[in-house]
Short mmCIF file of C-alpha atoms in Angstrom, two decimals:
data_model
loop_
_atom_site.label_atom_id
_atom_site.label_comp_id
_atom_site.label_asym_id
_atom_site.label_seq_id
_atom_site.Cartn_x
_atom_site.Cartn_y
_atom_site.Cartn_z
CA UNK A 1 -223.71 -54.95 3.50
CA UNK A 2 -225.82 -56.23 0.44
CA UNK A 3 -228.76 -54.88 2.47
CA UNK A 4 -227.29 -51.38 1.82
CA UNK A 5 -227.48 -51.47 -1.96
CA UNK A 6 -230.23 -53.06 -1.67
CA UNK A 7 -232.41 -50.34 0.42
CA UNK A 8 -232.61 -47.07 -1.76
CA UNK A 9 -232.82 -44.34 1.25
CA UNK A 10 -229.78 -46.31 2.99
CA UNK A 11 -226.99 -44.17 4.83
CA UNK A 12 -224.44 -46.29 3.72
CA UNK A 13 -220.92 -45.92 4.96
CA UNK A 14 -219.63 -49.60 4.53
CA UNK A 15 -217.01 -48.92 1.27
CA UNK A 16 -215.26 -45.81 -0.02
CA UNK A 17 -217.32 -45.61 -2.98
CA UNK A 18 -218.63 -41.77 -4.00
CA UNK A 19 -221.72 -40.42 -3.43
CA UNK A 20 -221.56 -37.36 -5.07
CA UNK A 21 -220.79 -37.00 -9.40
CA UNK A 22 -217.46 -37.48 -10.42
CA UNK A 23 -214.48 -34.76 -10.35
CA UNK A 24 -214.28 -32.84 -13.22
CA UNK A 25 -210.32 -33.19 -13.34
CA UNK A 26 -210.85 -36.78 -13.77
CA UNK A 27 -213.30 -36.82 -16.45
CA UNK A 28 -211.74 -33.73 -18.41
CA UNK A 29 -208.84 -35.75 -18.22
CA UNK A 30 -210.27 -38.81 -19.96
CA UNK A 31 -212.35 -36.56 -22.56
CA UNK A 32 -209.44 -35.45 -23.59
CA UNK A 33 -207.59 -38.77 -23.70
CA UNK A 34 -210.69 -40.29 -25.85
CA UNK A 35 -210.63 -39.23 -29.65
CA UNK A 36 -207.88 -41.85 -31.26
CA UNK A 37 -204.96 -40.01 -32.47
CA UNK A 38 -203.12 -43.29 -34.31
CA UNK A 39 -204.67 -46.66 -35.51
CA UNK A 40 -203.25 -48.23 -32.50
CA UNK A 41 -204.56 -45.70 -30.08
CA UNK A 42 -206.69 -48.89 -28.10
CA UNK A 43 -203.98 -51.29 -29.07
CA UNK A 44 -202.26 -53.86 -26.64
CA UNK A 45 -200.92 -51.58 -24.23
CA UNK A 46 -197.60 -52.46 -21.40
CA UNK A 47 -196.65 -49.84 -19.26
CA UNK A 48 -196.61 -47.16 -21.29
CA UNK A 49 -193.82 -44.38 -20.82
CA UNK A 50 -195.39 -41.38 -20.98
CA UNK A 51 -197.35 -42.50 -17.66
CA UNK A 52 -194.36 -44.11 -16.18
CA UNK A 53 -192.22 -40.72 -16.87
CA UNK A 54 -195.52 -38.67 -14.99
CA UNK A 55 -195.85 -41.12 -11.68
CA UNK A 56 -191.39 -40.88 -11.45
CA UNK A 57 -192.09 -37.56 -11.16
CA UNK A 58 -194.44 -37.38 -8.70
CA UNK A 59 -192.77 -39.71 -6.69
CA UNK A 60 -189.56 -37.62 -7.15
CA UNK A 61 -191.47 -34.89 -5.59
CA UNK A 62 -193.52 -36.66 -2.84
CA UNK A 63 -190.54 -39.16 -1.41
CA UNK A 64 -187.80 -37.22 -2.37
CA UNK A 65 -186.21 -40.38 -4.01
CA UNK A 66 -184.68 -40.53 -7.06
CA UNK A 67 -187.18 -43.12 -9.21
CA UNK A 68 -186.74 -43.80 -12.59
CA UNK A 69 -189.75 -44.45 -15.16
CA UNK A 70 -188.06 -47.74 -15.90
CA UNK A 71 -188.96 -48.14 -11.61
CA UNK A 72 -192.82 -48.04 -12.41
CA UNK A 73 -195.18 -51.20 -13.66
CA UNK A 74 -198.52 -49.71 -14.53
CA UNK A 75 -200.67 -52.00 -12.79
CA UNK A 76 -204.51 -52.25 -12.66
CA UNK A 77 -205.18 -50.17 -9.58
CA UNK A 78 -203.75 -51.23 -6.42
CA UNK A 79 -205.06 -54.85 -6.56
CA UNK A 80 -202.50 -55.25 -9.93
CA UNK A 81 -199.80 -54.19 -8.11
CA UNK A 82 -200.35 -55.79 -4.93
CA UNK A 83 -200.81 -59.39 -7.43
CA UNK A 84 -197.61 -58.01 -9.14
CA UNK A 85 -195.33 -58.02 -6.30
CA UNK A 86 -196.41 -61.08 -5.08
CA UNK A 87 -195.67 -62.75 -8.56
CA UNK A 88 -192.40 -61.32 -8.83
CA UNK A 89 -191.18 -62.05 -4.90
CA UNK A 90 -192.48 -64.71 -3.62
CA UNK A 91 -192.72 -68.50 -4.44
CA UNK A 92 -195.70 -71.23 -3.22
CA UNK A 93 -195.44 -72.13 0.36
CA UNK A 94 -193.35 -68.87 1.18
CA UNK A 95 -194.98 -67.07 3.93
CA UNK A 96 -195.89 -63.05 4.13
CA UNK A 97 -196.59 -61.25 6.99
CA UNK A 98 -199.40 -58.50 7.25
CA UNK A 99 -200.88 -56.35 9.93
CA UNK A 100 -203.81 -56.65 11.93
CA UNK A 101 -205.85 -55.32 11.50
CA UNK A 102 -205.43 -54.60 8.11
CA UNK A 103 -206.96 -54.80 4.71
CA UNK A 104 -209.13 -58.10 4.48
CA UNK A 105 -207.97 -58.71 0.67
CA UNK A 106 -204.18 -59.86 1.93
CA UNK A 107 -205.10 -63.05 3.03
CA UNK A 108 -207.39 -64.11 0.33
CA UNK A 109 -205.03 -62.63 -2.38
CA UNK A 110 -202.16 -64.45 -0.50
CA UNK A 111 -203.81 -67.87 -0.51
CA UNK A 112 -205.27 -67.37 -4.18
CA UNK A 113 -200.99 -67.27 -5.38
CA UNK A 114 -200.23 -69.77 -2.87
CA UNK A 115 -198.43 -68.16 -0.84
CA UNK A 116 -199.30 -68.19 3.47
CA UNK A 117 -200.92 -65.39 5.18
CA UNK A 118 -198.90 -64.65 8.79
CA UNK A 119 -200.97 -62.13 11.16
CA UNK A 120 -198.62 -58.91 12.54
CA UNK A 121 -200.34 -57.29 15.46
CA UNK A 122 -200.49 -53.50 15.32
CA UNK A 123 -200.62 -52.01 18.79
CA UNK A 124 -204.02 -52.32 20.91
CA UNK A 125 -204.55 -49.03 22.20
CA UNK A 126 -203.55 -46.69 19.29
CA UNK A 127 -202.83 -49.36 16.28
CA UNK A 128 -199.21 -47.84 15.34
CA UNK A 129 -197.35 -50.79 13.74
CA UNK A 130 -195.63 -53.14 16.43
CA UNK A 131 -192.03 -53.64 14.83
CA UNK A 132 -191.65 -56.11 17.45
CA UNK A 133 -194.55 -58.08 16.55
CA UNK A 134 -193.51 -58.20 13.03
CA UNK A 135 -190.12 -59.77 14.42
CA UNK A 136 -191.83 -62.15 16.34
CA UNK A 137 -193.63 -63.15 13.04
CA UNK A 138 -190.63 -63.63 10.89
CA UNK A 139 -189.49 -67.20 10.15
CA UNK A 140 -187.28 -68.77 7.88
CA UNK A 141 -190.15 -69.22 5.41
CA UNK A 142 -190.90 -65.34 5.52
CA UNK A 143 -190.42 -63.98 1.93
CA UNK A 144 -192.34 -60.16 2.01
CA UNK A 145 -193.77 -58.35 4.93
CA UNK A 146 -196.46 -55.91 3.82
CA UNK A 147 -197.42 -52.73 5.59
CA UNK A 148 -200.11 -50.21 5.08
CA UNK A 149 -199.49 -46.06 5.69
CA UNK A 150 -202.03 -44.47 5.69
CA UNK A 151 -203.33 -47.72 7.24
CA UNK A 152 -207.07 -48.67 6.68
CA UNK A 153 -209.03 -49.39 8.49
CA UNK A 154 -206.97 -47.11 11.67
CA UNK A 155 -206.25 -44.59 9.71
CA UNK A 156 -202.83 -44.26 11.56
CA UNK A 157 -199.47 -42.56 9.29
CA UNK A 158 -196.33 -44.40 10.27
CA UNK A 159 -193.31 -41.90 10.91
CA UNK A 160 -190.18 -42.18 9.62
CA UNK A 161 -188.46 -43.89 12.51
CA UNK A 162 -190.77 -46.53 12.45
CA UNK A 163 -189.77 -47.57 9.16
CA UNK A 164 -185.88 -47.27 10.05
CA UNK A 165 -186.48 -49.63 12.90
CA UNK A 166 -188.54 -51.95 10.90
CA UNK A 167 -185.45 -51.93 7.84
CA UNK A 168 -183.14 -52.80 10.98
CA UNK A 169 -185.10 -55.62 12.25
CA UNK A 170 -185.88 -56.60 8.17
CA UNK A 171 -181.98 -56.76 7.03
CA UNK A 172 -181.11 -58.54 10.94
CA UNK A 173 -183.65 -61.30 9.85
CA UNK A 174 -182.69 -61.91 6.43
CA UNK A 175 -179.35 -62.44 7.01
CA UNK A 176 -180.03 -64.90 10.30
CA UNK A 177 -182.10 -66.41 7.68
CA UNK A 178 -179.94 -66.29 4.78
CA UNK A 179 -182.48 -65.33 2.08
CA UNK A 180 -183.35 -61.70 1.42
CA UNK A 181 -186.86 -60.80 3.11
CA UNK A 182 -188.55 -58.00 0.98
CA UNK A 183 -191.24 -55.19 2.07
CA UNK A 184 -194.28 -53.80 0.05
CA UNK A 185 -195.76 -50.49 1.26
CA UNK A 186 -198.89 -50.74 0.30
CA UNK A 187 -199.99 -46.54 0.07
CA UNK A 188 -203.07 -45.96 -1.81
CA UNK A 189 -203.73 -43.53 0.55
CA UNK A 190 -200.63 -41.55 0.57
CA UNK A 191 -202.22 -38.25 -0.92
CA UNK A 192 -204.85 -38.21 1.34
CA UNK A 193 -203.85 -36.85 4.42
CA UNK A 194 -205.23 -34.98 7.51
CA UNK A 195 -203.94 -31.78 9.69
CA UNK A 196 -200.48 -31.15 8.06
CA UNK A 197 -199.64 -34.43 8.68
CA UNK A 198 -196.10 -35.27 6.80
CA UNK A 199 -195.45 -38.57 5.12
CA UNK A 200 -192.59 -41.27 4.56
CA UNK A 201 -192.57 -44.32 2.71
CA UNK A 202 -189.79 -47.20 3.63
CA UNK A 203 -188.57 -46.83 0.31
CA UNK A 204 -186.45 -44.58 1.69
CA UNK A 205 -185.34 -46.46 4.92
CA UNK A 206 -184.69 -50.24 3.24
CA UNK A 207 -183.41 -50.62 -0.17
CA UNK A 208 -185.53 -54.03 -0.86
CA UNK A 209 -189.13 -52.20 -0.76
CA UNK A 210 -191.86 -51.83 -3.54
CA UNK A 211 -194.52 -49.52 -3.12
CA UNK A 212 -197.97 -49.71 -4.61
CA UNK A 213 -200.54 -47.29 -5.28
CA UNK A 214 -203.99 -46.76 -6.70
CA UNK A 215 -205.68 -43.52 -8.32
CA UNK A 216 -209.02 -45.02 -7.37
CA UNK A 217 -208.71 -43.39 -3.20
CA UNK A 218 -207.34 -39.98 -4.06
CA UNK A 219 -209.80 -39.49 -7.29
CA UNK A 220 -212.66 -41.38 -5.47
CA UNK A 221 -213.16 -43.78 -8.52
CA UNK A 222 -212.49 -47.23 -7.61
CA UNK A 223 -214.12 -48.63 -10.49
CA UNK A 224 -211.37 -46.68 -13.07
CA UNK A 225 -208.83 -49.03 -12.39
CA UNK A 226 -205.45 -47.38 -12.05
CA UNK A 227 -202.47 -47.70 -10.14
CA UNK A 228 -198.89 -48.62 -9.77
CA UNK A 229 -195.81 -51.06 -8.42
CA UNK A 230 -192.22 -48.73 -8.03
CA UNK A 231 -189.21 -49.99 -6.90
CA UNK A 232 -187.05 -48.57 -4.44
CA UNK A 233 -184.62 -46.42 -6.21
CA UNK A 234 -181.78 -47.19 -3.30
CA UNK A 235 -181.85 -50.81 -4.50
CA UNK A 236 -178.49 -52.33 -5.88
CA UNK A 237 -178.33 -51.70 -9.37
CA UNK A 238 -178.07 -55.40 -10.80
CA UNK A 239 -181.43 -56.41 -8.38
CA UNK A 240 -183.25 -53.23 -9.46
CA UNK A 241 -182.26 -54.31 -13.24
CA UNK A 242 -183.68 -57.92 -12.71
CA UNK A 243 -187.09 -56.80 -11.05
CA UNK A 244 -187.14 -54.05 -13.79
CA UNK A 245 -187.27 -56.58 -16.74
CA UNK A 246 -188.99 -59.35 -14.59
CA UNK A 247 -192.22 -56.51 -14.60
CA UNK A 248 -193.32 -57.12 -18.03
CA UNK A 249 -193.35 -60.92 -18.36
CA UNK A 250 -194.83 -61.57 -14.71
CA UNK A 251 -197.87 -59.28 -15.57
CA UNK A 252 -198.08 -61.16 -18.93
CA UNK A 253 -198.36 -64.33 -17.02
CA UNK A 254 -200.99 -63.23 -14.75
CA UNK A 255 -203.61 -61.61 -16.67
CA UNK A 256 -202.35 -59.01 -18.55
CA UNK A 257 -202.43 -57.06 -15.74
CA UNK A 258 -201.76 -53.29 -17.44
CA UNK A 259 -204.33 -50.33 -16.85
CA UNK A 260 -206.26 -49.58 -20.23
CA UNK A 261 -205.10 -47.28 -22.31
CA UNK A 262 -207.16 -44.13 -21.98
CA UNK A 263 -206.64 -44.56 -18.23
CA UNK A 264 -203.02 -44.50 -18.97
CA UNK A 265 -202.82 -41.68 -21.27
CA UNK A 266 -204.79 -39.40 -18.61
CA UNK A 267 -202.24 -40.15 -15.70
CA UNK A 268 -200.10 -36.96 -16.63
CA UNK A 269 -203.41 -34.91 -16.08
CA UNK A 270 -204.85 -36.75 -12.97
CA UNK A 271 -201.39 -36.81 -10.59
CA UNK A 272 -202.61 -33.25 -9.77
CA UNK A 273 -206.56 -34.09 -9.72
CA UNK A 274 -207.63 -34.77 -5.63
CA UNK A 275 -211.08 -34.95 -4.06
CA UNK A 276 -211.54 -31.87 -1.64
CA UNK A 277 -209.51 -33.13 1.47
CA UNK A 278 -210.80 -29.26 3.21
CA UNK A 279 -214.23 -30.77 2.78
CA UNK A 280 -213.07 -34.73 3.94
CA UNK A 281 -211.21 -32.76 7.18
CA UNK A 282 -215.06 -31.32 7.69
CA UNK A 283 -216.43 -34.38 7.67
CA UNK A 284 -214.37 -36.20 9.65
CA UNK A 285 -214.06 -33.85 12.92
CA UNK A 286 -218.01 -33.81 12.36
CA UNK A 287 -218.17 -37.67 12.50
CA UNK A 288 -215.27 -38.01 14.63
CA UNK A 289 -216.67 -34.98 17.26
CA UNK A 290 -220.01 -36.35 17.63
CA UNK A 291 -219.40 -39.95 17.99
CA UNK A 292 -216.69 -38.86 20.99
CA UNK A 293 -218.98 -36.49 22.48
CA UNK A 294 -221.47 -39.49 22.77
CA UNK A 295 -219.23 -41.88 24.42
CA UNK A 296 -217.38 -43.62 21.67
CA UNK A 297 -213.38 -44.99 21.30
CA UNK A 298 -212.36 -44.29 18.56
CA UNK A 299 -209.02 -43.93 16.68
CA UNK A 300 -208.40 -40.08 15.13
CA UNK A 301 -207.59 -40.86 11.46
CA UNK A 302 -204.60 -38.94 10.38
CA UNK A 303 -205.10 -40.27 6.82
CA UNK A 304 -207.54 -42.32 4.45
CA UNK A 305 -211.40 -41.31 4.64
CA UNK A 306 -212.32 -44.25 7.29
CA UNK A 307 -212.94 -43.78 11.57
CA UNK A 308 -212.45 -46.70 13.12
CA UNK A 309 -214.03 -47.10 16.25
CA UNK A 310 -214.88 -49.68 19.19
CA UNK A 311 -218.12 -51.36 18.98
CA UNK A 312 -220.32 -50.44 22.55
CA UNK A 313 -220.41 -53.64 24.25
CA UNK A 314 -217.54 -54.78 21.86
CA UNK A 315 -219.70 -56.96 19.28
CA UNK A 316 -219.56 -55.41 16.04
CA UNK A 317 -221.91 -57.64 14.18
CA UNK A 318 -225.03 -57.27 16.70
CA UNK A 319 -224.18 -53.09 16.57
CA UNK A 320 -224.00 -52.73 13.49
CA UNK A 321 -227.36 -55.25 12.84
CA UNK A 322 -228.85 -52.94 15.11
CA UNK A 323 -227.83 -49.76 13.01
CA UNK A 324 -229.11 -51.55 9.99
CA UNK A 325 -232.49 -51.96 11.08
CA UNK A 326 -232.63 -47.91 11.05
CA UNK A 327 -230.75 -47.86 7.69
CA UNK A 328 -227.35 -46.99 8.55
CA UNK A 329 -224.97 -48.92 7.42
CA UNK A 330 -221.68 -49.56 8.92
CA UNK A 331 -218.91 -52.70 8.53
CA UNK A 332 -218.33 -54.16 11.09
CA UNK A 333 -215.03 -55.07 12.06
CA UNK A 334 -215.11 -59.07 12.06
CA UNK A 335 -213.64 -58.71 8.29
CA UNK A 336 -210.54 -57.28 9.77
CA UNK A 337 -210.07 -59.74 12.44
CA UNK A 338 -211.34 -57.66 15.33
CA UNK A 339 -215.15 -58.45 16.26
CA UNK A 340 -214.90 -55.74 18.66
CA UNK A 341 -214.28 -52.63 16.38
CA UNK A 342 -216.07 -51.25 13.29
CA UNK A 343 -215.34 -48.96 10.09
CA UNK A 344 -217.06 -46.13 8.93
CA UNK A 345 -216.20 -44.32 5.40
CA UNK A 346 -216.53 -40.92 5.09
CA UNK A 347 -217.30 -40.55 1.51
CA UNK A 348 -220.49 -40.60 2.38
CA UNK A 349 -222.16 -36.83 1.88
CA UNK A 350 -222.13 -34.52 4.95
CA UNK A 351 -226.31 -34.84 4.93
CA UNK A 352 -225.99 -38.34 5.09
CA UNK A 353 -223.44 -37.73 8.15
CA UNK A 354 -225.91 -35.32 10.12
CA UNK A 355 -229.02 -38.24 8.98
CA UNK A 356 -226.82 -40.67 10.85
CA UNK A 357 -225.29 -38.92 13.49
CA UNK A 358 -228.92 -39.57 15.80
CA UNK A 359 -229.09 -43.34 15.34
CA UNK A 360 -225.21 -43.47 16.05
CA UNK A 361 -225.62 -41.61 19.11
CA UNK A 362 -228.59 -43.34 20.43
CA UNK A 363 -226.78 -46.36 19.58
CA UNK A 364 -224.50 -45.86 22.51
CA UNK A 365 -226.32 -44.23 24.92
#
């Protein structure tokens, strides 16, 4: 993947970074964020309430769940709150169960706060999340479970009755096990979503979720760190209290883990700023047609900006060296435990797709 930044005419689809200027919501939003209005305008800055009161409302709109602003730690993108949750639920040696495949930061994350990494399945064929699986994982050490909708790298959006049966199997298992086993929904990709395709979070199926989220996906600017941790508002009041206050002091502790300010003060602006999902649908049934026409499995994403895709021959790492020797780039699927499969993000501009789209196909013919 270094390779790729390496190699100036590369047709690099490895990360979701942008390959086109930056959208003009975003960076009218922080122009107008960026003249000081008070001495301590780039102070110290918590969660500050004017961007907590904007993301409650969103949410309030999106989930249909009634979130507070007191609900919302601003967190330093999705990483923050992902670090943030783990801080504030789990203790060393507790275990945490994740899917796979899933996003290749859990484990390391997980191991960095000493806490143990314990590998959920998702279905073979079409990757929907395997509740049973995930009961099969749970032991008396099990302190979160973590899932992923839209999940990358499948793409796949988890329906409501998935998360009911998952609550049902989450609130049998904590009480076997006598200690309360919490869920994170981890949805940086809930605004970015394919065909009509409706969305729920299991904040509204089990009371003991937090959900994180990141700007970075949905304005395609990772490197603007910005993003979220909310509680679920069906939580019992005296629990919701305690993880409310606990927010402050366990983001202290770990790095001062706020967004900066002018990122903050923009978040009324950007929750209605979105890359040009008519243009992402393009590409991806132009990616997603062309690959299938020439013989490929893949997985139809129904949300993020990734195809996911069986490698031909099932290696990953000698198809995608072979790609790489003609200058597309791909990752291979080894980082998400599967060393068949491979990832492609669509990001990339629709020339680079049709520059690709011959190597790809020769690739498997």
């Amino acid at each position: 993947m270094q390779a790729a930044a390496d190699d100036p005419d590369a047709l690099d689809f490895t990360f979701g970074n942008p390959h086109e200027p930056a959208l003009p919501g975003l960076v009218d939003a922080m122009r107008a964020q960026l003249e000081p209005r008070s001495v301590d305008w780039f102070a110290y800055k918590t969660s500050e309430r004017e961007a907590q009161e904007a993301v409650a409302e969103g949410l309030r709109g999106e989930l249909g769940l009634d979130f507070e602003h007191d609900d919302i730690a601003m967190t330093q993108g999705a990483f923050g709150a992902i670090q943030l949750a783990f801080a504030l639920l789990a203790d060393a040696g507790d275990e945490v169960v994740i899917p796979v495949p899933g996003w290749f930061c859990y484990a390391p994350m997980l191991h960095a706060a000493d806490l143990v990494p314990v590998g959920a399945p998702l279905a073979p064929v079409d990757f929907s999340l395997d509740v049973t699986e995930i009961e099969r994982a749970i032991t008396s050490r099990t302190r979160i479970v973590v899932v992923n909708s839209p999940a990358n790298p499948t793409g796949r959006v988890y329906p409501k009755e998935t998360w009911d049966a998952l609550a049902q199997v989450l609130d049998d298992a904590s009480r076997r096990h006598g200690r309360r086993i919490w869920l994170l929904s981890d949805e940086p990709y809930r605004r970015i979503r394919f065909d009509g395709i409706g969305f729920a979070s299991p904040a509204g199926s089990y009371p003991w979720t937090v959900v994180d989220y990141s700007y970075g996906k949905v304005l395609l600017a990772p490197g603007q760190r910005l993003g979220y941790l909310a509680i679920s508002p069906l939580l019992e009041p005296a629990e919701r209290t305690t993880l409310r206050e606990a927010a402050t002091p366990v983001q202290l502790a770990i790095g001062w883990g706020f967004p900066d300010a002018l990122m903050q003060y923009s978040v009324p602006a950007l929750e209605g700023v979105s890359i040009d999902l008519a243009e992402l649908t393009r590409k991806r049934d132009r990616m997603y047609g062309s690959l299938q026409s020439a013989g490929y499995t893949l997985t139809k994403p129904e949300g993020t900006f990734y195809l996911w895709g069986r490698a031909p021959g099932g290696d990953a790492a000698a198809f995608c060296g072979a790609l790489a020797e003609r200058g597309v780039y791909l990752m291979p699927g080894t980082l998400f435990d599967q060393p068949a499969h491979f990832r492609i993000s669509l990001t990339a501009t629709m020339e680079t797709i049709e520059r690709a789209l011959p190597a790809l196909e020769e690739a498997n013919a």
